[in-house]
PDB file of C-alpha atoms and ligand atoms in Angstrom:
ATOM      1  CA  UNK A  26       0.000   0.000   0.000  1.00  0.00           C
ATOM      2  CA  UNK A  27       1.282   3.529  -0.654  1.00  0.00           C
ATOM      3  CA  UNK A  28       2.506   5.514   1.965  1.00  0.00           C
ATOM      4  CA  UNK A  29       0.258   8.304   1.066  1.00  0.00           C
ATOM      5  CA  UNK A  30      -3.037   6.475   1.198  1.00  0.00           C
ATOM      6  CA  UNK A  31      -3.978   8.466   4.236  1.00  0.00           C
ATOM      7  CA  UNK A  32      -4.188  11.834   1.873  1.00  0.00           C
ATOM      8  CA  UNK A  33      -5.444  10.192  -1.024  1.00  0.00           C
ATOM      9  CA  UNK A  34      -8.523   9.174   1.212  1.00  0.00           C
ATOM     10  CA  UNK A  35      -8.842  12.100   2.689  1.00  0.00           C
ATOM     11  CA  UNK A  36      -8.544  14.145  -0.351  1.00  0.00           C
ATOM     12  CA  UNK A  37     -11.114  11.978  -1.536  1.00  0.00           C
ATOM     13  CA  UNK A  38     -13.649  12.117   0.727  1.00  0.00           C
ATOM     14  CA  UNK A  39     -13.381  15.738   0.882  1.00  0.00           C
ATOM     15  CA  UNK A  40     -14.037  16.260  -2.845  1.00  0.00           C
ATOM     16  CA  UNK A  41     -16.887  14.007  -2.542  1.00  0.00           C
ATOM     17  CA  UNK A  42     -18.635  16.492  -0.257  1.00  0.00           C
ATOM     18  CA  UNK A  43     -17.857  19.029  -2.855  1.00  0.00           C
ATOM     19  CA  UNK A  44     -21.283  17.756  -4.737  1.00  0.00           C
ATOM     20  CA  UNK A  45     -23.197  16.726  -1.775  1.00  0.00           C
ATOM     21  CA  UNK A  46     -23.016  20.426  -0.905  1.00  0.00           C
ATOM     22  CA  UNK A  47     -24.128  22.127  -3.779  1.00  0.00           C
ATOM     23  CA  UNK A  48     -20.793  23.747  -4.389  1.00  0.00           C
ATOM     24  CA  UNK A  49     -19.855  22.449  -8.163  1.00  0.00           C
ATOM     25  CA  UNK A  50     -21.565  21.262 -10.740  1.00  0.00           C
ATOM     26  CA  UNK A  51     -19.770  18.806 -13.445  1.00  0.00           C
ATOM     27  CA  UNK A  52     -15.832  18.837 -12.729  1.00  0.00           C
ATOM     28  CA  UNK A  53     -15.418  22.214 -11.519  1.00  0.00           C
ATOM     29  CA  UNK A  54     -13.671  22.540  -8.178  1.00  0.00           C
ATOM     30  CA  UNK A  55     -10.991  20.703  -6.307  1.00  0.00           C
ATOM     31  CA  UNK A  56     -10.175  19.219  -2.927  1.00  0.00           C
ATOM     32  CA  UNK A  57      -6.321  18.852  -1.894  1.00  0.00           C
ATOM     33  CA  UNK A  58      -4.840  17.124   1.442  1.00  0.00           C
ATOM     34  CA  UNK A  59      -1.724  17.339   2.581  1.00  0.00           C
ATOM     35  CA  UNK A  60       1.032  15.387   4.890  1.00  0.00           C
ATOM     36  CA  UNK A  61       3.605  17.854   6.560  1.00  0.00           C
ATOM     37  CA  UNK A  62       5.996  15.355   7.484  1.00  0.00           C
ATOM     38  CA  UNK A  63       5.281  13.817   4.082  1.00  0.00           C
ATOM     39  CA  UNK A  64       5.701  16.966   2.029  1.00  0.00           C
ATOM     40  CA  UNK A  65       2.952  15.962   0.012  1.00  0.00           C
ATOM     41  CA  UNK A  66      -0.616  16.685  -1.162  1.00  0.00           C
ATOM     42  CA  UNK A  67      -3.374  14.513  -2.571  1.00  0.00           C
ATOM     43  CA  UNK A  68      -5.096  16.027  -5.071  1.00  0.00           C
ATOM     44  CA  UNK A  69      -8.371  15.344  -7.458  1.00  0.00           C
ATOM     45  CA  UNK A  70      -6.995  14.443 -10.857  1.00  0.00           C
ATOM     46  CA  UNK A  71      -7.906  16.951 -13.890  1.00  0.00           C
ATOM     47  CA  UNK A  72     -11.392  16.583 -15.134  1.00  0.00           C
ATOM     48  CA  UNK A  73     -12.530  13.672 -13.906  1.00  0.00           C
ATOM     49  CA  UNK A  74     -16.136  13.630 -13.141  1.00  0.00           C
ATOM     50  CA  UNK A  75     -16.749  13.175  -9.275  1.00  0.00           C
ATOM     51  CA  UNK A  76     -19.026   9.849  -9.676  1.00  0.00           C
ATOM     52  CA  UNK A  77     -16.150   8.063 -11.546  1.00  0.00           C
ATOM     53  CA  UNK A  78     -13.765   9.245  -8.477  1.00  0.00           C
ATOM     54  CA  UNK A  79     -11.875   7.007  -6.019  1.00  0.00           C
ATOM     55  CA  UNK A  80      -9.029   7.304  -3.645  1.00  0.00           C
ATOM     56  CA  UNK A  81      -6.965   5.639  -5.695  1.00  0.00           C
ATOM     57  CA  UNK A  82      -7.268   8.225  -8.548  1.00  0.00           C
ATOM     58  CA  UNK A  83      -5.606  10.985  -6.663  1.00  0.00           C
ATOM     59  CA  UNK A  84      -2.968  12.240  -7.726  1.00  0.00           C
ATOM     60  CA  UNK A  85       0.408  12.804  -5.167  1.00  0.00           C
ATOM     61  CA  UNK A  86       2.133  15.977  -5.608  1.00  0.00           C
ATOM     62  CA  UNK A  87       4.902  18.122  -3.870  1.00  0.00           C
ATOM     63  CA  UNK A  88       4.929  21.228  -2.696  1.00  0.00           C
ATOM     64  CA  UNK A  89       7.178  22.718  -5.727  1.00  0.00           C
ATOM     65  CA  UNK A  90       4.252  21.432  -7.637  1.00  0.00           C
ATOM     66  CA  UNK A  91       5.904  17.703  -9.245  1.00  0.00           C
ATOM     67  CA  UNK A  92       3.613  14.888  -9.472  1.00  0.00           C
ATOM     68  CA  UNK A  93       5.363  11.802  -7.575  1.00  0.00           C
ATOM     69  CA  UNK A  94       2.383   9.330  -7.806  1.00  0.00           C
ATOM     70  CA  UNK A  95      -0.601   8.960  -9.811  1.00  0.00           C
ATOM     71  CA  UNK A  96      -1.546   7.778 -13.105  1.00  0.00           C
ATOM     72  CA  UNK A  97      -3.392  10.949 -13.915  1.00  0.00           C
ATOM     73  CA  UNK A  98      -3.124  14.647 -14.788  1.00  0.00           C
ATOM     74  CA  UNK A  99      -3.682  16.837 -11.303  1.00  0.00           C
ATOM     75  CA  UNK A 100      -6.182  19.035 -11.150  1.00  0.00           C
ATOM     76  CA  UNK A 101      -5.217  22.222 -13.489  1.00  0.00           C
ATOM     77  CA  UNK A 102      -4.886  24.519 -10.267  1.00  0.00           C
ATOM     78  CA  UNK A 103      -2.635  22.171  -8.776  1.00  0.00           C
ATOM     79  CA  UNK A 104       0.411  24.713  -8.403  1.00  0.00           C
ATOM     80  CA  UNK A 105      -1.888  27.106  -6.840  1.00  0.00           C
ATOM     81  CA  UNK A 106      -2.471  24.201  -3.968  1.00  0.00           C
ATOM     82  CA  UNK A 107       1.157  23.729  -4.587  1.00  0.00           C
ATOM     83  CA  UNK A 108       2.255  27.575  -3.552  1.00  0.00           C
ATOM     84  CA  UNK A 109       0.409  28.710  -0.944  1.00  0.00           C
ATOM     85  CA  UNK A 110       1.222  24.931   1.068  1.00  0.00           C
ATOM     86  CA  UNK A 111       5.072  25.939   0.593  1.00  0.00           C
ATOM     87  CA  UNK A 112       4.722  29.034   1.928  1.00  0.00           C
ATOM     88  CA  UNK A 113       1.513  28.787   4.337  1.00  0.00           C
ATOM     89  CA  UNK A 114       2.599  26.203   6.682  1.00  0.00           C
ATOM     90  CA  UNK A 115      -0.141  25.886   8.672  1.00  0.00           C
ATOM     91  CA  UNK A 116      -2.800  24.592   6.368  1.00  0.00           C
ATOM     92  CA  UNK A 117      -3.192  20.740   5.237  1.00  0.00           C
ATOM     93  CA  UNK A 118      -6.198  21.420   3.177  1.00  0.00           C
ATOM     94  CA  UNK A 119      -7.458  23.737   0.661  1.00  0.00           C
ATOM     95  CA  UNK A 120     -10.681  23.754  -1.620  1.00  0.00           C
ATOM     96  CA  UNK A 121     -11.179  25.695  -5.333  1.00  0.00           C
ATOM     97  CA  UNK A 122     -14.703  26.404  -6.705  1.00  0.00           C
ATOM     98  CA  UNK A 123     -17.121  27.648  -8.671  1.00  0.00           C
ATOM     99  CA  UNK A 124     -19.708  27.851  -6.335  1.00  0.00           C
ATOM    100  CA  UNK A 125     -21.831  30.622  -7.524  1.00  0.00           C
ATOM    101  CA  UNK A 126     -22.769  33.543  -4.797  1.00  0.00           C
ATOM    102  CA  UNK A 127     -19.136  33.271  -3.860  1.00  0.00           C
ATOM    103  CA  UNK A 128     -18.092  33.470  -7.914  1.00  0.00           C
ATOM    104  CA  UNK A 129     -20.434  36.241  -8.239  1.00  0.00           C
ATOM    105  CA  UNK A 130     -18.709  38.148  -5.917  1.00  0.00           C
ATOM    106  CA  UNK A 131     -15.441  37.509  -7.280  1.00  0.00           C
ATOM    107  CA  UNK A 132     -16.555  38.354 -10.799  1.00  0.00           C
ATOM    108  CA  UNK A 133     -17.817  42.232  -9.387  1.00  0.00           C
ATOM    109  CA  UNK A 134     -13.718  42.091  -8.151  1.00  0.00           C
ATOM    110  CA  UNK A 135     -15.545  43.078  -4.505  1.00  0.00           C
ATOM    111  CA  UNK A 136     -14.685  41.859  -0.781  1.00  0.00           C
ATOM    112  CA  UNK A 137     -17.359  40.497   0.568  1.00  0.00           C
ATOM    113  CA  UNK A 138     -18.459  43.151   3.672  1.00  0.00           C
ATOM    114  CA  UNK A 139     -18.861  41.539   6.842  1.00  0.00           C
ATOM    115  CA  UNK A 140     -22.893  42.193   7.394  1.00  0.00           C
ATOM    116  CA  UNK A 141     -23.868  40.215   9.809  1.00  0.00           C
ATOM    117  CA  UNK A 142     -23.012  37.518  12.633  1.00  0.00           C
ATOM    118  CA  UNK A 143     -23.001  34.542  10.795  1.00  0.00           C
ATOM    119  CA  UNK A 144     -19.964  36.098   8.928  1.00  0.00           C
ATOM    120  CA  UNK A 145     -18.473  37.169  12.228  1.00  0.00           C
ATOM    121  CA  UNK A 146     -18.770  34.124  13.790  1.00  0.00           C
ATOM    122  CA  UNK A 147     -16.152  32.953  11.205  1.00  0.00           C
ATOM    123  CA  UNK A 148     -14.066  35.602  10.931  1.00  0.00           C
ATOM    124  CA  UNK A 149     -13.602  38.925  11.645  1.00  0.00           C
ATOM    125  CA  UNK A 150     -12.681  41.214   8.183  1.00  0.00           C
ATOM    126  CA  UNK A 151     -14.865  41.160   5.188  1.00  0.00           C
ATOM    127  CA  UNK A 152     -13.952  38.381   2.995  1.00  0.00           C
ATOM    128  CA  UNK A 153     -10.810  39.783   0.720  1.00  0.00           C
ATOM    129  CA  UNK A 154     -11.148  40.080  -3.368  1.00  0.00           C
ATOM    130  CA  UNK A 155      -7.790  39.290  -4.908  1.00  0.00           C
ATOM    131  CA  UNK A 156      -7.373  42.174  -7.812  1.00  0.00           C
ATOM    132  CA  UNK A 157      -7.409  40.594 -10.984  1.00  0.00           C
ATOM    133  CA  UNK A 158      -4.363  39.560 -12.140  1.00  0.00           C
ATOM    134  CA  UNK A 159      -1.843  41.376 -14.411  1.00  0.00           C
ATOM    135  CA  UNK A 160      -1.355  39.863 -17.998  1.00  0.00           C
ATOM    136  CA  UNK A 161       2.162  39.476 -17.440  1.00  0.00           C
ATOM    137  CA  UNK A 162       1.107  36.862 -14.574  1.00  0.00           C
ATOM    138  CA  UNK A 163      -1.836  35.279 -16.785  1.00  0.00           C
ATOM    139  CA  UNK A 164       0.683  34.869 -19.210  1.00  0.00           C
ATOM    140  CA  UNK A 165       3.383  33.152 -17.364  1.00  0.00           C
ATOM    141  CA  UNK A 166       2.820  30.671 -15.195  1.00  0.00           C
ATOM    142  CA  UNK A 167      -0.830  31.254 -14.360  1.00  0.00           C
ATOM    143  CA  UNK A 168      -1.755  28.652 -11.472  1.00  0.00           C
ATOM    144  CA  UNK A 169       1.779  29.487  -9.823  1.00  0.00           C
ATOM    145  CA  UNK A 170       1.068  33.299 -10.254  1.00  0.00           C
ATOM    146  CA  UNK A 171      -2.821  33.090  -8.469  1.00  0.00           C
ATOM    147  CA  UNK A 172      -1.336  31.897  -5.668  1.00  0.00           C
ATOM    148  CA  UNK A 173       1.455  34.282  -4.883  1.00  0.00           C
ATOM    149  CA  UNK A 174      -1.925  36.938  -6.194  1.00  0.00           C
ATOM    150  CA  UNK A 175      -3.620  35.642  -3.291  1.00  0.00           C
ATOM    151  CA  UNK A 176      -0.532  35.598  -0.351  1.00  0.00           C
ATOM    152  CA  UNK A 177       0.128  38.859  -1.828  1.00  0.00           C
ATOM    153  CA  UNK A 178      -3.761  40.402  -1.178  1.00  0.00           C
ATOM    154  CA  UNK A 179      -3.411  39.084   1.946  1.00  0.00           C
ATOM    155  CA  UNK A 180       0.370  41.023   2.585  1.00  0.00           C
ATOM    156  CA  UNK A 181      -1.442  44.095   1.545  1.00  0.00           C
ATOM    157  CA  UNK A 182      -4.567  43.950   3.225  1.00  0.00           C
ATOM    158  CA  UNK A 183      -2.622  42.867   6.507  1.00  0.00           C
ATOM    159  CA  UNK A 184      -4.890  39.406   7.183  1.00  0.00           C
ATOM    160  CA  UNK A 185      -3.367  36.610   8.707  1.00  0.00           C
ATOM    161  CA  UNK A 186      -4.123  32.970   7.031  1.00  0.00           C
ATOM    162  CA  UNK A 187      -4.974  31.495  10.280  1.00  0.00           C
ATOM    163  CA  UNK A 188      -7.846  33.951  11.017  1.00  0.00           C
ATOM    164  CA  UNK A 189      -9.218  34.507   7.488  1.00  0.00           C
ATOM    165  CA  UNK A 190      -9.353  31.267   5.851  1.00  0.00           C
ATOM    166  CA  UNK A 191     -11.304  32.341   2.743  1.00  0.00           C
ATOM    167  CA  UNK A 192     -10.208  34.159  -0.683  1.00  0.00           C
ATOM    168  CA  UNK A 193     -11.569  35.933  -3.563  1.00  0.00           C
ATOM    169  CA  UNK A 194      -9.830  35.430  -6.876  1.00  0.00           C
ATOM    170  CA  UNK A 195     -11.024  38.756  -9.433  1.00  0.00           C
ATOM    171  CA  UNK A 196     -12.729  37.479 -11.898  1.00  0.00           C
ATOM    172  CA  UNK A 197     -12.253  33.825 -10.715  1.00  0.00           C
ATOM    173  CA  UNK A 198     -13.671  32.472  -7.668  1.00  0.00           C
ATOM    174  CA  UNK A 199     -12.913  31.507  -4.226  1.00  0.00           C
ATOM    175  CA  UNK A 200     -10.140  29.794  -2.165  1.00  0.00           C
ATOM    176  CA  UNK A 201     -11.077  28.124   1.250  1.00  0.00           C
ATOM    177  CA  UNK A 202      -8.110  26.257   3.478  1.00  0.00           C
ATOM    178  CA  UNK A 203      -7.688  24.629   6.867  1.00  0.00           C
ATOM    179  CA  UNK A 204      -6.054  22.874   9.186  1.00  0.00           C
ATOM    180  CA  UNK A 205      -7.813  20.223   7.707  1.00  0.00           C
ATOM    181  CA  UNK A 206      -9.351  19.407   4.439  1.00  0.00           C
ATOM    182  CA  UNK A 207     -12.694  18.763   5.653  1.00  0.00           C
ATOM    183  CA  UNK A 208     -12.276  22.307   7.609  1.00  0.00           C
ATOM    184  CA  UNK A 209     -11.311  23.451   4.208  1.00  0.00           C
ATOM    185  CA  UNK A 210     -14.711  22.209   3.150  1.00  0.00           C
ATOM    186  CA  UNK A 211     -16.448  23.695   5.620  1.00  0.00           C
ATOM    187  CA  UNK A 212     -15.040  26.898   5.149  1.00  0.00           C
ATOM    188  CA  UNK A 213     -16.249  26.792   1.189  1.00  0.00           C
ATOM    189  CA  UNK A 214     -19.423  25.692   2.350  1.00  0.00           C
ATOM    190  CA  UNK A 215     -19.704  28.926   5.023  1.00  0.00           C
ATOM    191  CA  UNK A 216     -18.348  31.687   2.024  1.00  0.00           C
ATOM    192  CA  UNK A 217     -20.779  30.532  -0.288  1.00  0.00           C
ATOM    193  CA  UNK A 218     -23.755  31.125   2.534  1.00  0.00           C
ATOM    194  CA  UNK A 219     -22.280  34.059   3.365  1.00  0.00           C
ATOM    195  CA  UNK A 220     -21.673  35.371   0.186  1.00  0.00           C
ATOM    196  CA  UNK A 221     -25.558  34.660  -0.503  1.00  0.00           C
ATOM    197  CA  UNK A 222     -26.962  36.314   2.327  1.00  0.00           C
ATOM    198  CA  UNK A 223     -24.673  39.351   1.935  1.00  0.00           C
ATOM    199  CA  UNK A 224     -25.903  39.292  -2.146  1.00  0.00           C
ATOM    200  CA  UNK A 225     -29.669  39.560  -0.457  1.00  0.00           C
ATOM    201  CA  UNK A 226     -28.830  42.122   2.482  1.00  0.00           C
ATOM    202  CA  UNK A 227     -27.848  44.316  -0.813  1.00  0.00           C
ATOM    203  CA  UNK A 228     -30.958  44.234  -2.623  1.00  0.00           C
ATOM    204  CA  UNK A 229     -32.813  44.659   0.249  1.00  0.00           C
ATOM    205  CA  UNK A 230     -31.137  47.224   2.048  1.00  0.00           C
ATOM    206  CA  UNK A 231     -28.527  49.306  -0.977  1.00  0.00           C
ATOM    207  CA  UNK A 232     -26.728  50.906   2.076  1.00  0.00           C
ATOM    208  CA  UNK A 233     -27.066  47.912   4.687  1.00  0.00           C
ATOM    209  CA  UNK A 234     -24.010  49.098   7.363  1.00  0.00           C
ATOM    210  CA  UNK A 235     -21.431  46.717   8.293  1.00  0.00           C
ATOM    211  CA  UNK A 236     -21.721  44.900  11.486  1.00  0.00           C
ATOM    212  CA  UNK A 237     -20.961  47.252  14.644  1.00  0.00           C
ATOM    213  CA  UNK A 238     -17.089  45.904  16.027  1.00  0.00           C
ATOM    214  CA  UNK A 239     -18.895  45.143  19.260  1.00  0.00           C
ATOM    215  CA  UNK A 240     -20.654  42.387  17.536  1.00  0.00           C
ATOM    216  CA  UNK A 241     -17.710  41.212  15.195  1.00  0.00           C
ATOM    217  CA  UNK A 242     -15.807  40.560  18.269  1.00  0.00           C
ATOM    218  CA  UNK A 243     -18.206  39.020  20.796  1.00  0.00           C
ATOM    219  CA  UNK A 244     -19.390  36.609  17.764  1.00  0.00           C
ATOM    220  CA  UNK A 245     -15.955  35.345  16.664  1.00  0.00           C
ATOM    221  CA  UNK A 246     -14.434  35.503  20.403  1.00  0.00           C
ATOM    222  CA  UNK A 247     -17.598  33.535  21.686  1.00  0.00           C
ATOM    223  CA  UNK A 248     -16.326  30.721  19.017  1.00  0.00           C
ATOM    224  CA  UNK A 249     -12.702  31.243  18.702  1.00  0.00           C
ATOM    225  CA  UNK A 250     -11.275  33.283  21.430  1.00  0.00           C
ATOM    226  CA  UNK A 251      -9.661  31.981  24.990  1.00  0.00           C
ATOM    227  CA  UNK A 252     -13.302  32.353  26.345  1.00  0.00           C
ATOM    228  CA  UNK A 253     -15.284  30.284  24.025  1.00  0.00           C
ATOM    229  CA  UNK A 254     -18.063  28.957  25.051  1.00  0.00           C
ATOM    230  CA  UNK A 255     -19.563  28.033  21.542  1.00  0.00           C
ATOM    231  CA  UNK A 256     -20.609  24.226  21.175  1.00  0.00           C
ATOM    232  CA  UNK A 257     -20.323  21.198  23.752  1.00  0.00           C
TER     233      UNK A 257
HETATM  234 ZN1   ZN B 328     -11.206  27.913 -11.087  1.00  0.00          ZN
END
């Protein structure tokens, strides 16, 4: 048995939930997990329709982006996976897709404004748009280039990867990561919800405010802080 089964089931299942969730629709959108001590990532292989998946089908890559197992292609955005593992070394999971309120967003090159508590129970800063990127980027190595887009937004803007676990690409679509994969998941699953109700506040309410910062920080600290006291 290979010594990266572990991912390759992991990255597995957590692609499968991609579906179940309502967050692709035909191949769009990929699940990666990786091993620290292993430096390695599963991956979904390129195109290959989720029902046909199985663990065995993922693809094991490193974190300069070389396949070293795997009969298939990896997933196209495999070097963005690639970068922001090499460089982000507190995640072992990250999620790309299409979903659509999230995509929306993305296309209108707009953070997502932090409206409400269901945002701020996840994190504290609207949810960050990555410009789009500059031709000279899109022209050279693309995938490599979205990800350094992305750690860059994030230089600029200040965030920290451990508290905001979400991205927008500019005309693209959206980033989630973890500690996990299937917290990677989760966090897809939360921006596109988010992303919907904030697309709804809008046409309800053109000048809805932002959330007051006594809210933003008794939501996220009642979850996340030393004091939680969120959950069982
Ligand atoms: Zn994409």
């Amino acid at each position: 048995m290979s010594k990266y089964q572990h991912i390759k089931q992991t990255a597995y299942d957590a692609n499968m939930q991609l579906p179940k969730l309502g967050l692709v629709l035909f191949t769009f959108g990929n699940v990666s997990a990786a091993d620290r001590a292993l430096g390695a990532f599963a991956i979904k292989p390129s195109g290959v329709p989720y029902e046909e998946l199985t663990p065995e089908k993922m693809v094991i890559v490193d974190f300069d982006g070389n396949t070293i197992e795997g009969d298939l292609r990896p997933s196209s955005d495999t070097k963005t996976h690639a970068v922001l593992y090499k460089n982000w070394e507190h995640i072992n999971g990250i999620v790309h897709t299409h979903s659509t309120y999230a995509t929306a967003w993305a296309q209108s090159q707009r953070d997502i404004p932090i409206f409400g508590t269901t945002h701020a129970d996840h994190l504290t800063a609207d949810i960050p748009c990555a410009p789009p990127m500059h031709d000279k980027m899109i022209e050279g190595d693309y995938e490599y280039q979205t990800g350094f887009q992305i750690m860059d937004t994030f230089k600029e803007q200040g965030l920290d990867y451990k508290e905001v676990e979400m991205v927008l690409v500019g005309n693209h679509a959206p980033f989630t990561w973890g500690k996990t994969a299937e917290k990677a998941v989760y966090n897809s699953a939360v921006l596109e919800a988010v992303a919907h109700m904030a697309y709804i506040t809008e046409q309800i309410n053109q000048s809805a405010p932002r959330l007051k910062d006594s809210l933003i920080k008794k939501h996220y600290e009642r979850k996340h802080g030393p004091d939680s006291y969120y959950g069982q």
